[in-house]
Amino acid sequence: MATSLRIINGKVYDPANNIDGEVREIFVQDGRIVADAPADARTIDARGMVIMPGGVDIHCHIAGPKVNLARKLQPEDHRHDPHPGTLFTRSGSGGTVPSTFATGYRYATLGYTTAMEAAVTPIGARHTLEELHDTPVIDKGFYVLLGNNIFLQQLLQEGRREEFKQAVAWWVNATKAYTTKLVNPGGDEPWKGKRNANVADIDEKSEVFGISPRNIIDAFTGVVNELGLPHPVHIHCNNLGHSGNVYTTLETMKTAGDRRLHLAHIQFHSYGGEPGKNPKSAAAEIADYVNSHPNISCDVGQVMFGKSTIMTADAPLAYMLRGFKKGKWVNADTECESGCGIVPFSYQEHVYVHALQWAIGLELFLLSRDPWRIILSTDHPNGGSFMSYPKLIRLLMDREFRKEEMKKVNKKAMRSTRLPDLDREYTLNEIAIITRAGPARALGLKHKGQLGPGADADITIYDEQEDKELMFSAPRYVIKSGDLIIADHEFRNDHAGRILHVAPAYDEDIVGTVRTFFENYYSIEFDNYAVSDQYLYDHEVISTT
Ligand SMILES: [Zn+2]
């Protein structure tokens, strides 16, 4: 139910509109921010409070077949962390991979109102949309995995560039995705076909297709920009987690030239050292490149100590990691589209590599000169749960707290990074950028991450507190599309949230070409593959330019 609201006396942090902590009034009507509200609008007195746009998570894993597989793999997590219902909200279960209901409500309890699921196979799109529709409060969308798609690689191999572009546009439409995702591009085929092999070099040509990861990255960067998608190709580079992968990451960024590109969880791709040996921090080299190339955006993928669940379309990576943690793991293959791996994990302070990963993420945040392009994420639940965001915010805002935490971790790892010398503390304005305004801009969501007239009325109001972890853990008010969802820290309402997707134009002739391939190799009927328009409800098509 839409509400008219007048929010008075609060300190507003709205970086997209150059408002940095000024006391301003915010008005809401019919789900949008407006210039004024009717005289009978409900008033919220936000004296002593901080007002920000709702948080936007640009990269997380919250819905679809692989997420469900991770839930089924860890029933003990759910038993130990029940999520009770309230008068207004439904119950669920938590752990590092919460149920759909708990995911939406827990994001809301942190003041997040938008989240993007970062890796979905085309064949998993329908399942993902069903779960996203079932994830309350937040608006949401997903990125479709196309970087190991056999048919698309065949088109590239045969130099059929225009058909490749039309096929990418068709696939994005057919799945109702938000953009395309590449994960270890070109790495799945050697893994499937050659006893767990992987590609090691961005210029290594596939024996099957004769094309390299660089060819795939270049082609996708080109077509996604040509199609005018609001968010560029979203890439998980080759060699994730391997010592010396900084070379691959820099070369990936260079491949884009001056075209837009988003690098996912860049912390996992910022390692120096020799392959096969212990990694070293290469955060400074990566930060330098990102600082001087405004076409690049990235999210950090911060590691937080404690339990996590590694879930990835990078099947060779998951296969390698299963050896580090003697426990449950899954590797799976999705027809002609992607691999997948799940490994329950935990990051520990005393382990050199884990402490180094923690430090590299913080170095990247602190060495970055443009907060608009270095976005807060933990690659939930890979580096840690999104529920650890408040602690991460405190690590960035509170130098003394950071120094205390540094004392608890592996000393050798700490000495090998620049973290002990970095005194920077993020301001509230910068936090508003890396959690709201920055991700909204990188996603091309003009109505989000800001509080100007016309914006979606997604608003979070925090009690201003010295302890930033406490402050960001429990907003006093959360407003979603104008509905007052949380007031005085308690749920007062429920909300469905919308699916955000794009619909780029494509040439109908491509459908027959895809159909021929599909009917030869897939296990389901082509006519049951694409998600029909009727399937979507509560959705918004974000325009392509
Ligand atoms: Zn991810």
PDB file of N, CA and C in Angstrom, residues 305-388:
ATOM      1  N   PHE A 305      36.161 -13.345   7.970  1.00  0.00           N
ATOM      2  CA  PHE A 305      36.470 -14.588   8.673  1.00  0.00           C
ATOM      3  C   PHE A 305      35.191 -15.257   9.186  1.00  0.00           C
ATOM      4  N   GLY A 306      35.221 -16.585   9.135  1.00  0.00           N
ATOM      5  CA  GLY A 306      34.060 -17.355   9.571  1.00  0.00           C
ATOM      6  C   GLY A 306      33.566 -18.211   8.422  1.00  0.00           C
ATOM      7  N   LYS A 307      32.341 -18.692   8.586  1.00  0.00           N
ATOM      8  CA  LYS A 307      31.815 -19.650   7.632  1.00  0.00           C
ATOM      9  C   LYS A 307      31.399 -18.985   6.328  1.00  0.00           C
ATOM     10  N   SER A 308      31.649 -19.669   5.231  1.00  0.00           N
ATOM     11  CA  SER A 308      31.172 -19.188   3.935  1.00  0.00           C
ATOM     12  C   SER A 308      30.741 -20.412   3.137  1.00  0.00           C
ATOM     13  N   THR A 309      30.151 -20.159   1.995  1.00  0.00           N
ATOM     14  CA  THR A 309      29.898 -21.263   1.062  1.00  0.00           C
ATOM     15  C   THR A 309      30.426 -20.834  -0.290  1.00  0.00           C
ATOM     16  N   ILE A 310      31.395 -21.573  -0.800  1.00  0.00           N
ATOM     17  CA  ILE A 310      31.877 -21.281  -2.146  1.00  0.00           C
ATOM     18  C   ILE A 310      30.891 -21.890  -3.119  1.00  0.00           C
ATOM     19  N   MET A 311      30.317 -21.035  -3.964  1.00  0.00           N
ATOM     20  CA  MET A 311      29.441 -21.551  -5.018  1.00  0.00           C
ATOM     21  C   MET A 311      29.775 -20.782  -6.278  1.00  0.00           C
ATOM     22  N   THR A 312      30.113 -21.516  -7.305  1.00  0.00           N
ATOM     23  CA  THR A 312      30.663 -20.852  -8.470  1.00  0.00           C
ATOM     24  C   THR A 312      30.359 -21.629  -9.737  1.00  0.00           C
ATOM     25  N   ALA A 313      30.279 -20.900 -10.842  1.00  0.00           N
ATOM     26  CA  ALA A 313      30.199 -21.548 -12.152  1.00  0.00           C
ATOM     27  C   ALA A 313      31.590 -21.947 -12.633  1.00  0.00           C
ATOM     28  N   ASP A 314      32.620 -21.589 -11.838  1.00  0.00           N
ATOM     29  CA  ASP A 314      34.008 -21.936 -12.169  1.00  0.00           C
ATOM     30  C   ASP A 314      34.260 -23.347 -11.646  1.00  0.00           C
ATOM     31  N   ALA A 315      33.833 -24.329 -12.448  1.00  0.00           N
ATOM     32  CA  ALA A 315      33.890 -25.720 -12.000  1.00  0.00           C
ATOM     33  C   ALA A 315      35.313 -26.189 -11.685  1.00  0.00           C
ATOM     34  N   PRO A 316      36.319 -25.852 -12.501  1.00  0.00           N
ATOM     35  CA  PRO A 316      37.675 -26.305 -12.166  1.00  0.00           C
ATOM     36  C   PRO A 316      38.154 -25.745 -10.828  1.00  0.00           C
ATOM     37  N   LEU A 317      37.754 -24.517 -10.505  1.00  0.00           N
ATOM     38  CA  LEU A 317      38.145 -23.907  -9.226  1.00  0.00           C
ATOM     39  C   LEU A 317      37.548 -24.698  -8.056  1.00  0.00           C
ATOM     40  N   ALA A 318      36.251 -24.982  -8.143  1.00  0.00           N
ATOM     41  CA  ALA A 318      35.597 -25.709  -7.054  1.00  0.00           C
ATOM     42  C   ALA A 318      36.218 -27.088  -6.886  1.00  0.00           C
ATOM     43  N   TYR A 319      36.583 -27.695  -8.019  1.00  0.00           N
ATOM     44  CA  TYR A 319      37.203 -29.016  -7.955  1.00  0.00           C
ATOM     45  C   TYR A 319      38.542 -28.936  -7.229  1.00  0.00           C
ATOM     46  N   MET A 320      39.301 -27.843  -7.476  1.00  0.00           N
ATOM     47  CA  MET A 320      40.589 -27.669  -6.800  1.00  0.00           C
ATOM     48  C   MET A 320      40.384 -27.423  -5.292  1.00  0.00           C
ATOM     49  N   LEU A 321      39.396 -26.598  -4.954  1.00  0.00           N
ATOM     50  CA  LEU A 321      39.197 -26.218  -3.552  1.00  0.00           C
ATOM     51  C   LEU A 321      38.686 -27.361  -2.688  1.00  0.00           C
ATOM     52  N   ARG A 322      38.045 -28.342  -3.324  1.00  0.00           N
ATOM     53  CA  ARG A 322      37.486 -29.430  -2.522  1.00  0.00           C
ATOM     54  C   ARG A 322      38.591 -30.124  -1.740  1.00  0.00           C
ATOM     55  N   GLY A 323      39.818 -30.064  -2.233  1.00  0.00           N
ATOM     56  CA  GLY A 323      40.928 -30.736  -1.576  1.00  0.00           C
ATOM     57  C   GLY A 323      41.393 -30.032  -0.318  1.00  0.00           C
ATOM     58  N   PHE A 324      41.115 -28.725  -0.205  1.00  0.00           N
ATOM     59  CA  PHE A 324      41.565 -27.959   0.960  1.00  0.00           C
ATOM     60  C   PHE A 324      40.692 -28.198   2.177  1.00  0.00           C
ATOM     61  N   LYS A 325      39.474 -28.594   1.940  1.00  0.00           N
ATOM     62  CA  LYS A 325      38.539 -28.733   3.041  1.00  0.00           C
ATOM     63  C   LYS A 325      37.925 -30.114   2.903  1.00  0.00           C
ATOM     64  N   LYS A 326      38.352 -31.015   3.753  1.00  0.00           N
ATOM     65  CA  LYS A 326      37.871 -32.389   3.611  1.00  0.00           C
ATOM     66  C   LYS A 326      36.433 -32.460   4.101  1.00  0.00           C
ATOM     67  N   GLY A 327      35.528 -32.271   3.210  1.00  0.00           N
ATOM     68  CA  GLY A 327      34.130 -32.311   3.608  1.00  0.00           C
ATOM     69  C   GLY A 327      33.259 -32.493   2.377  1.00  0.00           C
ATOM     70  N   LYS A 328      32.041 -31.984   2.482  1.00  0.00           N
ATOM     71  CA  LYS A 328      31.090 -32.161   1.398  1.00  0.00           C
ATOM     72  C   LYS A 328      31.443 -31.239   0.226  1.00  0.00           C
ATOM     73  N   TRP A 329      31.240 -31.678  -0.962  1.00  0.00           N
ATOM     74  CA  TRP A 329      31.401 -30.810  -2.119  1.00  0.00           C
ATOM     75  C   TRP A 329      30.598 -31.378  -3.282  1.00  0.00           C
ATOM     76  N   VAL A 330      30.299 -30.506  -4.240  1.00  0.00           N
ATOM     77  CA  VAL A 330      29.546 -30.918  -5.421  1.00  0.00           C
ATOM     78  C   VAL A 330      30.199 -30.286  -6.640  1.00  0.00           C
ATOM     79  N   ASN A 331      30.376 -31.039  -7.680  1.00  0.00           N
ATOM     80  CA  ASN A 331      30.668 -30.456  -8.989  1.00  0.00           C
ATOM     81  C   ASN A 331      29.581 -30.907  -9.946  1.00  0.00           C
ATOM     82  N   ALA A 332      29.118 -30.009 -10.779  1.00  0.00           N
ATOM     83  CA  ALA A 332      28.041 -30.352 -11.700  1.00  0.00           C
ATOM     84  C   ALA A 332      28.279 -29.659 -13.027  1.00  0.00           C
ATOM     85  N   ASP A 333      27.593 -30.149 -14.033  1.00  0.00           N
ATOM     86  CA  ASP A 333      27.760 -29.637 -15.381  1.00  0.00           C
ATOM     87  C   ASP A 333      26.362 -29.339 -15.920  1.00  0.00           C
ATOM     88  N   THR A 334      26.191 -28.217 -16.580  1.00  0.00           N
ATOM     89  CA  THR A 334      24.861 -27.850 -17.050  1.00  0.00           C
ATOM     90  C   THR A 334      24.797 -27.885 -18.570  1.00  0.00           C
ATOM     91  N   GLU A 335      24.408 -29.024 -19.098  1.00  0.00           N
ATOM     92  CA  GLU A 335      24.242 -29.219 -20.537  1.00  0.00           C
ATOM     93  C   GLU A 335      25.347 -28.512 -21.318  1.00  0.00           C
ATOM     94  N   CYS A 336      25.015 -27.668 -22.285  1.00  0.00           N
ATOM     95  CA  CYS A 336      26.041 -27.028 -23.130  1.00  0.00           C
ATOM     96  C   CYS A 336      26.331 -25.612 -22.654  1.00  0.00           C
ATOM     97  N   GLU A 337      26.091 -25.335 -21.364  1.00  0.00           N
ATOM     98  CA  GLU A 337      26.080 -23.937 -20.936  1.00  0.00           C
ATOM     99  C   GLU A 337      27.126 -23.557 -19.909  1.00  0.00           C
ATOM    100  N   SER A 338      27.389 -24.406 -18.920  1.00  0.00           N
ATOM    101  CA  SER A 338      28.252 -23.968 -17.828  1.00  0.00           C
ATOM    102  C   SER A 338      28.614 -25.144 -16.936  1.00  0.00           C
ATOM    103  N   GLY A 339      29.632 -24.941 -16.113  1.00  0.00           N
ATOM    104  CA  GLY A 339      29.916 -25.845 -15.011  1.00  0.00           C
ATOM    105  C   GLY A 339      29.405 -25.220 -13.723  1.00  0.00           C
ATOM    106  N   CYS A 340      29.611 -25.927 -12.603  1.00  0.00           N
ATOM    107  CA  CYS A 340      29.154 -25.431 -11.310  1.00  0.00           C
ATOM    108  C   CYS A 340      29.851 -26.211 -10.211  1.00  0.00           C
ATOM    109  N   GLY A 341      30.211 -25.545  -9.130  1.00  0.00           N
ATOM    110  CA  GLY A 341      30.790 -26.248  -7.994  1.00  0.00           C
ATOM    111  C   GLY A 341      30.383 -25.598  -6.687  1.00  0.00           C
ATOM    112  N   ILE A 342      30.162 -26.432  -5.665  1.00  0.00           N
ATOM    113  CA  ILE A 342      29.790 -25.941  -4.335  1.00  0.00           C
ATOM    114  C   ILE A 342      30.748 -26.561  -3.311  1.00  0.00           C
ATOM    115  N   VAL A 343      31.349 -25.726  -2.472  1.00  0.00           N
ATOM    116  CA  VAL A 343      32.218 -26.219  -1.402  1.00  0.00           C
ATOM    117  C   VAL A 343      31.954 -25.410  -0.128  1.00  0.00           C
ATOM    118  N   PRO A 344      31.334 -26.006   0.907  1.00  0.00           N
ATOM    119  CA  PRO A 344      31.227 -25.296   2.198  1.00  0.00           C
ATOM    120  C   PRO A 344      32.641 -24.991   2.701  1.00  0.00           C
ATOM    121  N   PHE A 345      32.839 -23.802   3.244  1.00  0.00           N
ATOM    122  CA  PHE A 345      34.205 -23.332   3.519  1.00  0.00           C
ATOM    123  C   PHE A 345      34.197 -22.512   4.795  1.00  0.00           C
ATOM    124  N   SER A 346      35.410 -22.283   5.366  1.00  0.00           N
ATOM    125  CA  SER A 346      35.479 -21.263   6.416  1.00  0.00           C
ATOM    126  C   SER A 346      36.836 -20.576   6.346  1.00  0.00           C
ATOM    127  N   TYR A 347      36.822 -19.261   6.473  1.00  0.00           N
ATOM    128  CA  TYR A 347      38.047 -18.458   6.440  1.00  0.00           C
ATOM    129  C   TYR A 347      38.518 -18.253   7.875  1.00  0.00           C
ATOM    130  N   GLN A 348      39.826 -18.528   8.093  1.00  0.00           N
ATOM    131  CA  GLN A 348      40.341 -18.486   9.457  1.00  0.00           C
ATOM    132  C   GLN A 348      41.490 -17.491   9.573  1.00  0.00           C
ATOM    133  N   GLU A 349      41.478 -16.735  10.686  1.00  0.00           N
ATOM    134  CA  GLU A 349      42.461 -15.659  10.896  1.00  0.00           C
ATOM    135  C   GLU A 349      43.908 -16.153  10.840  1.00  0.00           C
ATOM    136  N   HIS A 350      44.159 -17.360  11.370  1.00  0.00           N
ATOM    137  CA  HIS A 350      45.551 -17.805  11.487  1.00  0.00           C
ATOM    138  C   HIS A 350      46.117 -18.377  10.195  1.00  0.00           C
ATOM    139  N   VAL A 351      45.280 -18.607   9.206  1.00  0.00           N
ATOM    140  CA  VAL A 351      45.757 -19.209   7.950  1.00  0.00           C
ATOM    141  C   VAL A 351      46.316 -18.100   7.043  1.00  0.00           C
ATOM    142  N   TYR A 352      47.565 -18.256   6.586  1.00  0.00           N
ATOM    143  CA  TYR A 352      48.243 -17.218   5.798  1.00  0.00           C
ATOM    144  C   TYR A 352      47.381 -16.744   4.623  1.00  0.00           C
ATOM    145  N   VAL A 353      46.931 -17.692   3.812  1.00  0.00           N
ATOM    146  CA  VAL A 353      46.225 -17.290   2.583  1.00  0.00           C
ATOM    147  C   VAL A 353      44.923 -16.560   2.923  1.00  0.00           C
ATOM    148  N   HIS A 354      44.187 -17.041   3.920  1.00  0.00           N
ATOM    149  CA  HIS A 354      42.916 -16.397   4.261  1.00  0.00           C
ATOM    150  C   HIS A 354      43.149 -14.982   4.789  1.00  0.00           C
ATOM    151  N   ALA A 355      44.174 -14.839   5.644  1.00  0.00           N
ATOM    152  CA  ALA A 355      44.485 -13.516   6.194  1.00  0.00           C
ATOM    153  C   ALA A 355      44.934 -12.570   5.080  1.00  0.00           C
ATOM    154  N   LEU A 356      45.679 -13.119   4.132  1.00  0.00           N
ATOM    155  CA  LEU A 356      46.135 -12.302   3.000  1.00  0.00           C
ATOM    156  C   LEU A 356      44.935 -11.844   2.162  1.00  0.00           C
ATOM    157  N   GLN A 357      43.998 -12.750   1.919  1.00  0.00           N
ATOM    158  CA  GLN A 357      42.813 -12.392   1.135  1.00  0.00           C
ATOM    159  C   GLN A 357      42.023 -11.276   1.831  1.00  0.00           C
ATOM    160  N   TRP A 358      41.879 -11.405   3.152  1.00  0.00           N
ATOM    161  CA  TRP A 358      41.175 -10.389   3.955  1.00  0.00           C
ATOM    162  C   TRP A 358      41.881  -9.033   3.784  1.00  0.00           C
ATOM    163  N   ALA A 359      43.210  -9.065   3.894  1.00  0.00           N
ATOM    164  CA  ALA A 359      43.980  -7.827   3.818  1.00  0.00           C
ATOM    165  C   ALA A 359      43.936  -7.216   2.412  1.00  0.00           C
ATOM    166  N   ILE A 360      43.987  -8.063   1.382  1.00  0.00           N
ATOM    167  CA  ILE A 360      43.982  -7.550   0.004  1.00  0.00           C
ATOM    168  C   ILE A 360      42.666  -6.823  -0.293  1.00  0.00           C
ATOM    169  N   GLY A 361      41.564  -7.392   0.158  1.00  0.00           N
ATOM    170  CA  GLY A 361      40.275  -6.720  -0.044  1.00  0.00           C
ATOM    171  C   GLY A 361      40.285  -5.333   0.586  1.00  0.00           C
ATOM    172  N   LEU A 362      40.766  -5.253   1.824  1.00  0.00           N
ATOM    173  CA  LEU A 362      40.795  -3.948   2.508  1.00  0.00           C
ATOM    174  C   LEU A 362      41.768  -2.996   1.813  1.00  0.00           C
ATOM    175  N   GLU A 363      42.913  -3.518   1.362  1.00  0.00           N
ATOM    176  CA  GLU A 363      43.852  -2.675   0.607  1.00  0.00           C
ATOM    177  C   GLU A 363      43.164  -2.075  -0.630  1.00  0.00           C
ATOM    178  N   LEU A 364      42.426  -2.910  -1.339  1.00  0.00           N
ATOM    179  CA  LEU A 364      41.767  -2.426  -2.561  1.00  0.00           C
ATOM    180  C   LEU A 364      40.806  -1.282  -2.242  1.00  0.00           C
ATOM    181  N   PHE A 365      40.001  -1.453  -1.190  1.00  0.00           N
ATOM    182  CA  PHE A 365      39.097  -0.372  -0.791  1.00  0.00           C
ATOM    183  C   PHE A 365      39.890   0.893  -0.462  1.00  0.00           C
ATOM    184  N   LEU A 366      40.976   0.723   0.315  1.00  0.00           N
ATOM    185  CA  LEU A 366      41.668   1.886   0.871  1.00  0.00           C
ATOM    186  C   LEU A 366      42.604   2.545  -0.141  1.00  0.00           C
ATOM    187  N   LEU A 367      43.020   1.804  -1.168  1.00  0.00           N
ATOM    188  CA  LEU A 367      43.893   2.379  -2.195  1.00  0.00           C
ATOM    189  C   LEU A 367      43.106   2.959  -3.367  1.00  0.00           C
ATOM    190  N   SER A 368      41.810   2.672  -3.394  1.00  0.00           N
ATOM    191  CA  SER A 368      40.990   3.153  -4.503  1.00  0.00           C
ATOM    192  C   SER A 368      40.763   4.663  -4.370  1.00  0.00           C
ATOM    193  N   ARG A 369      40.921   5.374  -5.479  1.00  0.00           N
ATOM    194  CA  ARG A 369      40.709   6.818  -5.413  1.00  0.00           C
ATOM    195  C   ARG A 369      39.306   7.228  -5.827  1.00  0.00           C
ATOM    196  N   ASP A 370      38.569   6.320  -6.466  1.00  0.00           N
ATOM    197  CA  ASP A 370      37.218   6.674  -6.910  1.00  0.00           C
ATOM    198  C   ASP A 370      36.208   5.682  -6.334  1.00  0.00           C
ATOM    199  N   PRO A 371      35.592   6.038  -5.206  1.00  0.00           N
ATOM    200  CA  PRO A 371      34.671   5.071  -4.568  1.00  0.00           C
ATOM    201  C   PRO A 371      33.497   4.678  -5.457  1.00  0.00           C
ATOM    202  N   TRP A 372      33.211   5.483  -6.501  1.00  0.00           N
ATOM    203  CA  TRP A 372      32.094   5.151  -7.388  1.00  0.00           C
ATOM    204  C   TRP A 372      32.321   3.845  -8.141  1.00  0.00           C
ATOM    205  N   ARG A 373      33.571   3.440  -8.262  1.00  0.00           N
ATOM    206  CA  ARG A 373      33.852   2.287  -9.117  1.00  0.00           C
ATOM    207  C   ARG A 373      34.439   1.105  -8.352  1.00  0.00           C
ATOM    208  N   ILE A 374      34.468   1.181  -7.018  1.00  0.00           N
ATOM    209  CA  ILE A 374      34.937   0.041  -6.212  1.00  0.00           C
ATOM    210  C   ILE A 374      33.827  -0.268  -5.210  1.00  0.00           C
ATOM    211  N   ILE A 375      33.049  -1.263  -5.511  1.00  0.00           N
ATOM    212  CA  ILE A 375      31.753  -1.449  -4.866  1.00  0.00           C
ATOM    213  C   ILE A 375      31.856  -2.512  -3.778  1.00  0.00           C
ATOM    214  N   LEU A 376      31.132  -2.267  -2.696  1.00  0.00           N
ATOM    215  CA  LEU A 376      31.192  -3.199  -1.562  1.00  0.00           C
ATOM    216  C   LEU A 376      30.457  -4.502  -1.896  1.00  0.00           C
ATOM    217  N   SER A 377      31.178  -5.614  -1.754  1.00  0.00           N
ATOM    218  CA  SER A 377      30.546  -6.938  -1.850  1.00  0.00           C
ATOM    219  C   SER A 377      31.433  -7.939  -1.114  1.00  0.00           C
ATOM    220  N   THR A 378      30.824  -9.057  -0.723  1.00  0.00           N
ATOM    221  CA  THR A 378      31.613 -10.196  -0.240  1.00  0.00           C
ATOM    222  C   THR A 378      31.451 -11.362  -1.211  1.00  0.00           C
ATOM    223  N   ASP A 379      30.865 -11.074  -2.394  1.00  0.00           N
ATOM    224  CA  ASP A 379      30.530 -12.158  -3.301  1.00  0.00           C
ATOM    225  C   ASP A 379      29.695 -13.188  -2.514  1.00  0.00           C
ATOM    226  N   HIS A 380      28.748 -12.672  -1.733  1.00  0.00           N
ATOM    227  CA  HIS A 380      27.923 -13.519  -0.856  1.00  0.00           C
ATOM    228  C   HIS A 380      27.474 -14.783  -1.566  1.00  0.00           C
ATOM    229  N   PRO A 381      27.606 -15.950  -1.009  1.00  0.00           N
ATOM    230  CA  PRO A 381      28.229 -16.267   0.282  1.00  0.00           C
ATOM    231  C   PRO A 381      29.681 -16.744   0.130  1.00  0.00           C
ATOM    232  N   ASN A 382      30.342 -16.386  -0.994  1.00  0.00           N
ATOM    233  CA  ASN A 382      31.690 -16.922  -1.265  1.00  0.00           C
ATOM    234  C   ASN A 382      32.749 -16.379  -0.314  1.00  0.00           C
ATOM    235  N   GLY A 383      32.816 -15.038  -0.158  1.00  0.00           N
ATOM    236  CA  GLY A 383      33.792 -14.449   0.762  1.00  0.00           C
ATOM    237  C   GLY A 383      33.247 -14.347   2.173  1.00  0.00           C
ATOM    238  N   GLY A 384      31.949 -14.511   2.309  1.00  0.00           N
ATOM    239  CA  GLY A 384      31.246 -14.396   3.588  1.00  0.00           C
ATOM    240  C   GLY A 384      29.811 -13.979   3.295  1.00  0.00           C
ATOM    241  N   SER A 385      28.973 -14.049   4.318  1.00  0.00           N
ATOM    242  CA  SER A 385      27.563 -13.710   4.150  1.00  0.00           C
ATOM    243  C   SER A 385      27.379 -12.205   3.999  1.00  0.00           C
ATOM    244  N   PHE A 386      26.319 -11.793   3.281  1.00  0.00           N
ATOM    245  CA  PHE A 386      26.001 -10.359   3.232  1.00  0.00           C
ATOM    246  C   PHE A 386      25.695  -9.805   4.630  1.00  0.00           C
ATOM    247  N   MET A 387      25.403 -10.710   5.578  1.00  0.00           N
ATOM    248  CA  MET A 387      25.152 -10.248   6.946  1.00  0.00           C
ATOM    249  C   MET A 387      26.416  -9.684   7.605  1.00  0.00           C
ATOM    250  N   SER A 388      27.576  -9.884   6.985  1.00  0.00           N
ATOM    251  CA  SER A 388      28.811  -9.305   7.538  1.00  0.00           C
ATOM    252  C   SER A 388      29.099  -7.907   6.991  1.00  0.00           C
TER     253      SER A 388
END
